[in-house]
């Protein structure tokens, strides 16, 4: 199987992800573990903004407390759809072109299973976005890590959220996107702590540092972004999201991405690494990430494990025994 064959495999993997999740039972382990990128972080860490920057549009519900209360499996598919982005919400079997509508539907689907009392559910919502402006990625947005139950939430809400996150990130073929605000102590990052529990060598964890523009005057995150403080094999990528004022004022994401680029280029602590910072670089890093498909033999016949590498230009594959593990 060459590059063309593997390119044909990616849509099949996406369809399998939807099929297995939609018919599965919560907590059930499947014989086929498919590659995913899990987005993990505390409440208000900036996870939603990172995902919206990938798409270039506002489409996720916002609010206080736990807003993401069901896993959202977001499949970004690069396709020639002109200037229109096509969105498919599997649970409804409907196609959308309006981002406000998709936000309302995500909220409705969340309330349908979790009610209005901030409960959570492990049953995922599947959303596909077809656009010429995205890279092929499949991400899972998970509920924000919380410490204290709010309102009618159960007393063990913290452990419910952690258990849900662990169900995804414990799998060896899950790339972990650990989102942490720069204006908090990295050593106390809940996202990095969970990632380290399942990935102690940091081989499948990418650190994402948000809110760099909100750090106290005279401080910076240079040591973190240079991967010297708490090293990860894949390192850290800094991003600058829109502020709440920007979001309320409907600041265009394209303008926000340009402002992010200017921030890194002009900041004295980050200008020397500006080429490795920002949302576009993070997208490319994810798109080029090594992922493992376990038990792919049901599609290929015989082989139990294959490795593949995705880049913006090509896709190559290797048998596990062909990979040099260092």
Coordinates of C-alpha atoms in Angstrom, one line a residue:
X1 CA 0.0 0.0 0.0
X2 CA 1.6 3.3 -1.1
X3 CA 0.7 6.9 -0.4
X4 CA -2.4 6.8 -2.6
X5 CA -3.7 3.8 -0.7
X6 CA -3.1 5.4 2.7
X7 CA -4.9 8.6 1.5
X8 CA -7.9 6.5 0.7
X9 CA -7.6 4.9 4.2
X10 CA -8.0 8.3 6.1
X11 CA -11.7 8.8 5.1
X12 CA -12.3 5.1 6.1
X13 CA -10.7 5.7 9.5
X14 CA -12.9 8.8 10.0
X15 CA -16.1 6.9 9.1
X16 CA -15.0 4.1 11.5
X17 CA -14.5 6.6 14.3
X18 CA -18.0 7.8 13.9
X19 CA -19.6 4.3 13.5
X20 CA -17.8 2.8 16.5
X21 CA -18.6 5.7 18.8
X22 CA -22.2 6.1 17.8
X23 CA -23.1 2.4 18.4
X24 CA -20.8 1.8 21.4
X25 CA -21.7 1.6 25.1
X26 CA -20.1 4.0 27.5
X27 CA -16.9 2.6 28.9
X28 CA -16.8 -0.3 26.4
X29 CA -13.4 -1.0 24.9
X30 CA -13.3 -1.6 21.2
X31 CA -11.0 -4.1 19.4
X32 CA -10.1 -1.4 16.9
X33 CA -8.4 1.7 18.4
X34 CA -8.3 4.5 16.0
X35 CA -6.0 7.5 16.0
X36 CA -7.2 10.7 17.6
X37 CA -5.9 13.9 19.1
X38 CA -7.5 14.6 22.5
X39 CA -7.7 18.3 23.6
X40 CA -7.2 18.4 27.4
X41 CA -7.2 21.4 29.7
X42 CA -8.8 23.1 32.7
X43 CA -11.9 25.2 32.5
X44 CA -11.1 28.5 30.8
X45 CA -7.7 27.4 29.6
X46 CA -8.5 28.4 26.1
X47 CA -9.3 25.0 24.5
X48 CA -12.4 26.3 22.6
X49 CA -10.5 29.3 21.2
X50 CA -7.7 27.0 19.9
X51 CA -10.2 24.8 18.1
X52 CA -12.0 27.8 16.6
X53 CA -8.7 29.2 15.4
X54 CA -8.1 26.0 13.5
X55 CA -11.4 26.4 11.7
X56 CA -11.2 30.2 11.4
X57 CA -14.8 30.7 12.6
X58 CA -16.8 30.9 15.9
X59 CA -18.9 27.7 16.3
X60 CA -18.5 26.4 19.8
X61 CA -20.8 27.1 22.8
X62 CA -19.4 29.4 25.4
X63 CA -20.2 30.3 29.0
X64 CA -19.1 29.8 32.6
X65 CA -18.3 26.5 34.3
X66 CA -18.2 23.3 32.3
X67 CA -19.4 24.3 28.8
X68 CA -18.1 21.1 26.9
X69 CA -20.1 18.4 28.7
X70 CA -20.0 15.8 26.0
X71 CA -16.9 14.8 23.9
X72 CA -17.0 16.6 20.6
X73 CA -15.3 14.6 17.9
X74 CA -14.3 17.3 15.3
X75 CA -13.2 16.1 11.9
X76 CA -11.6 18.8 9.8
X77 CA -11.4 17.8 6.1
X78 CA -9.6 19.8 3.5
X79 CA -11.9 19.9 0.4
X80 CA -12.6 22.2 -2.5
X81 CA -16.0 23.6 -1.4
X82 CA -15.4 27.1 -2.7
X83 CA -15.8 29.8 0.0
X84 CA -18.5 27.9 1.8
X85 CA -17.8 25.6 4.7
X86 CA -20.0 22.6 4.9
X87 CA -20.7 21.1 8.3
X88 CA -22.3 17.7 9.1
X89 CA -23.7 16.9 12.5
X90 CA -24.0 13.1 12.5
X91 CA -26.5 12.9 15.4
X92 CA -29.1 14.8 13.3
X93 CA -28.0 13.6 9.8
X94 CA -28.1 17.2 8.7
X95 CA -25.9 19.6 6.7
X96 CA -25.2 23.2 7.8
X97 CA -23.5 26.2 6.3
X98 CA -24.3 28.6 9.2
X99 CA -22.0 28.5 12.2
X100 CA -24.5 30.1 14.5
X101 CA -26.9 27.2 13.7
X102 CA -24.3 24.6 14.4
X103 CA -23.5 26.2 17.8
X104 CA -27.2 26.0 18.7
X105 CA -27.4 22.4 17.6
X106 CA -24.4 21.4 19.7
X107 CA -25.9 23.1 22.7
X108 CA -29.2 21.3 22.1
X109 CA -27.5 17.9 21.7
X110 CA -25.6 18.5 24.9
X111 CA -28.8 19.5 26.9
X112 CA -30.6 16.5 25.4
X113 CA -28.4 14.0 27.3
X114 CA -27.0 16.1 30.2
X115 CA -29.9 18.4 31.1
X116 CA -29.4 22.0 32.3
X117 CA -27.6 21.1 35.5
X118 CA -24.1 20.9 34.2
X119 CA -24.0 17.1 34.2
X120 CA -21.7 15.4 31.7
X121 CA -22.1 12.4 29.3
X122 CA -19.4 10.2 27.6
X123 CA -21.5 9.9 24.4
X124 CA -19.7 12.0 21.8
X125 CA -21.1 14.5 19.4
X126 CA -19.6 14.1 15.9
X127 CA -19.1 17.1 13.7
X128 CA -17.4 17.2 10.3
X129 CA -16.2 20.5 8.7
X130 CA -15.3 20.5 5.0
X131 CA -13.3 23.5 4.0
X132 CA -10.4 24.5 1.7
X133 CA -9.0 26.5 4.6
X134 CA -8.3 23.6 7.1
X135 CA -5.8 20.8 7.4
X136 CA -7.0 17.2 7.7
X137 CA -7.2 16.6 11.5
X138 CA -9.5 14.7 13.8
X139 CA -9.7 16.2 17.3
X140 CA -11.7 15.3 20.4
X141 CA -12.6 18.3 22.6
X142 CA -13.1 17.0 26.1
X143 CA -14.8 18.6 29.2
X144 CA -12.6 21.1 31.1
X145 CA -11.0 19.8 34.2
X146 CA -12.8 21.1 37.3
X147 CA -12.1 20.9 41.0
X148 CA -15.4 22.2 42.6
X149 CA -18.9 21.1 41.8
X150 CA -21.2 24.0 40.8
X151 CA -25.0 24.1 41.5
X152 CA -26.6 20.7 41.2
X153 CA -23.5 19.0 39.9
X154 CA -22.6 15.7 41.7
X155 CA -19.9 15.9 44.3
X156 CA -17.7 13.6 42.3
X157 CA -17.8 15.7 39.1
X158 CA -14.0 16.2 39.2
X159 CA -13.5 12.4 39.1
X160 CA -16.2 11.9 36.4
X161 CA -14.4 14.4 34.1
X162 CA -11.0 12.9 34.8
X163 CA -12.3 9.4 34.1
X164 CA -13.8 10.5 30.8
X165 CA -10.5 12.1 29.8
X166 CA -8.5 9.1 30.8
X167 CA -10.7 6.8 28.6
X168 CA -9.3 8.7 25.6
X169 CA -5.7 9.6 26.5
X170 CA -4.8 6.2 28.0
X171 CA -4.7 4.7 24.5
X172 CA -1.3 4.5 22.9
X173 CA -2.5 5.9 19.6
X174 CA -3.9 9.1 21.1
X175 CA -1.9 12.3 20.7
X176 CA -2.5 14.5 23.7
X177 CA -2.9 18.3 23.2
X178 CA -2.3 19.6 26.8
X179 CA -3.6 23.2 27.0
X180 CA -2.2 25.3 29.8
X181 CA -2.5 29.1 30.4
X182 CA 0.8 30.9 30.7
X183 CA -0.4 32.9 33.7
X184 CA -0.6 29.8 35.9
X185 CA 2.1 27.6 37.4
X186 CA 3.1 25.0 34.8
X187 CA 4.1 22.6 37.5
X188 CA 0.5 22.5 38.7
X189 CA -1.0 22.1 35.2
X190 CA -3.9 19.6 35.5
X191 CA -3.6 18.8 31.7
X192 CA 0.1 18.0 32.0
X193 CA -0.4 16.0 35.1
X194 CA -3.0 13.8 33.4
X195 CA -0.8 13.5 30.3
X196 CA 2.2 12.4 32.4
X197 CA 0.2 9.7 34.1
X198 CA -0.4 7.9 30.8
X199 CA 2.6 9.3 28.8
X200 CA 5.5 9.6 31.4
X201 CA 8.1 10.1 28.7
X202 CA 6.1 12.8 26.9
X203 CA 6.4 11.1 23.6
X204 CA 2.8 11.7 22.5
X205 CA 2.1 14.9 24.3
X206 CA 2.2 18.4 22.8
X207 CA 2.1 21.3 25.3
X208 CA 0.0 24.3 24.2
X209 CA 0.6 27.5 26.2
X210 CA -2.2 30.0 25.9
X211 CA -2.7 33.5 27.3
X212 CA 0.9 34.6 26.8
X213 CA -0.4 38.1 26.3
X214 CA -1.9 38.2 29.8
X215 CA 1.2 37.5 31.8
X216 CA 2.3 39.9 34.4
X217 CA 4.6 42.7 33.2
X218 CA 8.2 41.7 33.3
X219 CA 7.5 38.0 33.1
X220 CA 7.5 35.6 30.2
X221 CA 7.3 31.9 29.3
X222 CA 10.5 31.7 27.4
X223 CA 11.9 28.8 29.5
X224 CA 8.7 26.8 28.9
X225 CA 8.5 27.5 25.2
X226 CA 12.2 26.6 24.8
X227 CA 11.3 23.2 26.4
X228 CA 13.7 23.7 29.3
X229 CA 11.4 23.8 32.3
X230 CA 9.3 20.6 32.0
X231 CA 10.6 19.0 28.8
X232 CA 8.3 17.1 26.4
X233 CA 9.6 15.2 23.5
X234 CA 7.3 17.1 21.2
X235 CA 7.8 20.4 23.0
X236 CA 5.5 23.3 23.5
X237 CA 3.7 25.7 21.1
X238 CA 2.6 29.1 22.3
X239 CA -0.6 30.6 21.0
X240 CA -2.4 33.9 21.5
X241 CA -6.2 33.6 21.4
X242 CA -8.8 36.4 21.3
X243 CA -9.7 37.9 24.6
X244 CA -13.3 37.8 25.8
X245 CA -13.6 41.4 24.8
X246 CA -12.5 40.5 21.3
X247 CA -15.0 37.6 21.1
X248 CA -17.9 39.9 22.4
X249 CA -16.9 42.5 19.8
X250 CA -16.9 39.8 17.1
X251 CA -13.2 40.3 16.2
X252 CA -12.5 38.4 13.0
X253 CA -10.3 35.3 13.6
X254 CA -8.2 36.1 10.5
X255 CA -7.3 39.4 12.1
X256 CA -6.7 37.7 15.4
X257 CA -4.2 35.3 13.7
X258 CA -2.3 38.2 12.2
X259 CA -2.2 39.8 15.6
X260 CA -0.9 36.5 17.1
X261 CA 1.9 36.4 14.4
X262 CA 2.8 40.1 15.1
X263 CA 2.9 39.3 18.9
X264 CA 5.5 36.6 18.6
X265 CA 7.6 38.5 16.0
X266 CA 7.8 41.6 18.1
X267 CA 8.1 40.2 21.6
X268 CA 11.7 40.3 22.8
X269 CA 11.4 37.0 24.6
X270 CA 9.8 35.1 21.7
X271 CA 11.0 36.7 18.5
X272 CA 13.9 34.1 18.1
X273 CA 11.3 31.2 18.2
X274 CA 8.5 33.0 16.4
X275 CA 8.6 30.6 13.5
X276 CA 7.7 27.7 15.8
X277 CA 4.9 29.5 17.6
X278 CA 1.3 30.3 16.8
X279 CA -1.8 28.5 15.6
X280 CA -0.7 27.8 12.0
X281 CA 2.5 26.1 13.3
X282 CA 0.5 24.1 15.8
X283 CA -1.8 22.9 13.1
X284 CA 1.1 21.7 11.0
X285 CA 2.7 20.0 14.0
X286 CA -0.5 18.1 14.6
X287 CA -0.9 17.2 11.0
X288 CA 2.6 15.8 10.9
X289 CA 2.3 13.9 14.2
X290 CA 3.1 10.2 14.4
X291 CA 0.0 8.1 15.3
X292 CA -0.5 4.4 15.7
X293 CA -3.4 2.5 14.3
X294 CA -3.8 -0.7 16.4
X295 CA -5.4 -3.8 14.9
X296 CA -5.5 -2.3 11.5
X297 CA -5.2 -5.9 10.2
X298 CA -9.0 -6.0 9.9
X299 CA -8.6 -3.6 7.0
X300 CA -5.2 -4.7 5.7
X301 CA -5.3 -8.4 6.5
X302 CA -2.9 -10.0 8.9
X303 CA -0.8 -7.1 10.3
X304 CA -1.7 -6.0 13.8
X305 CA 0.0 -2.7 13.9
X306 CA 1.0 0.0 11.4
X307 CA 2.6 3.4 11.9
X308 CA 1.9 6.3 9.6
X309 CA 3.1 9.8 9.3
X310 CA 0.9 12.6 7.9
X311 CA 2.3 15.8 6.4
X312 CA 0.6 18.5 4.5
X313 CA 2.1 17.1 1.2
X314 CA 2.2 13.3 1.6
X315 CA 1.5 10.3 3.8
X316 CA 3.9 7.4 4.3
X317 CA 3.4 4.1 6.2
X318 CA 5.5 1.5 7.9
X319 CA 5.1 -1.8 9.6
X320 CA 5.8 -1.7 13.3
X321 CA 8.9 -3.9 12.8
X322 CA 10.3 -1.4 10.3
X323 CA 10.3 1.5 12.8
X324 CA 13.5 2.1 14.8
X325 CA 12.4 2.8 18.4
X326 CA 14.9 5.0 20.0

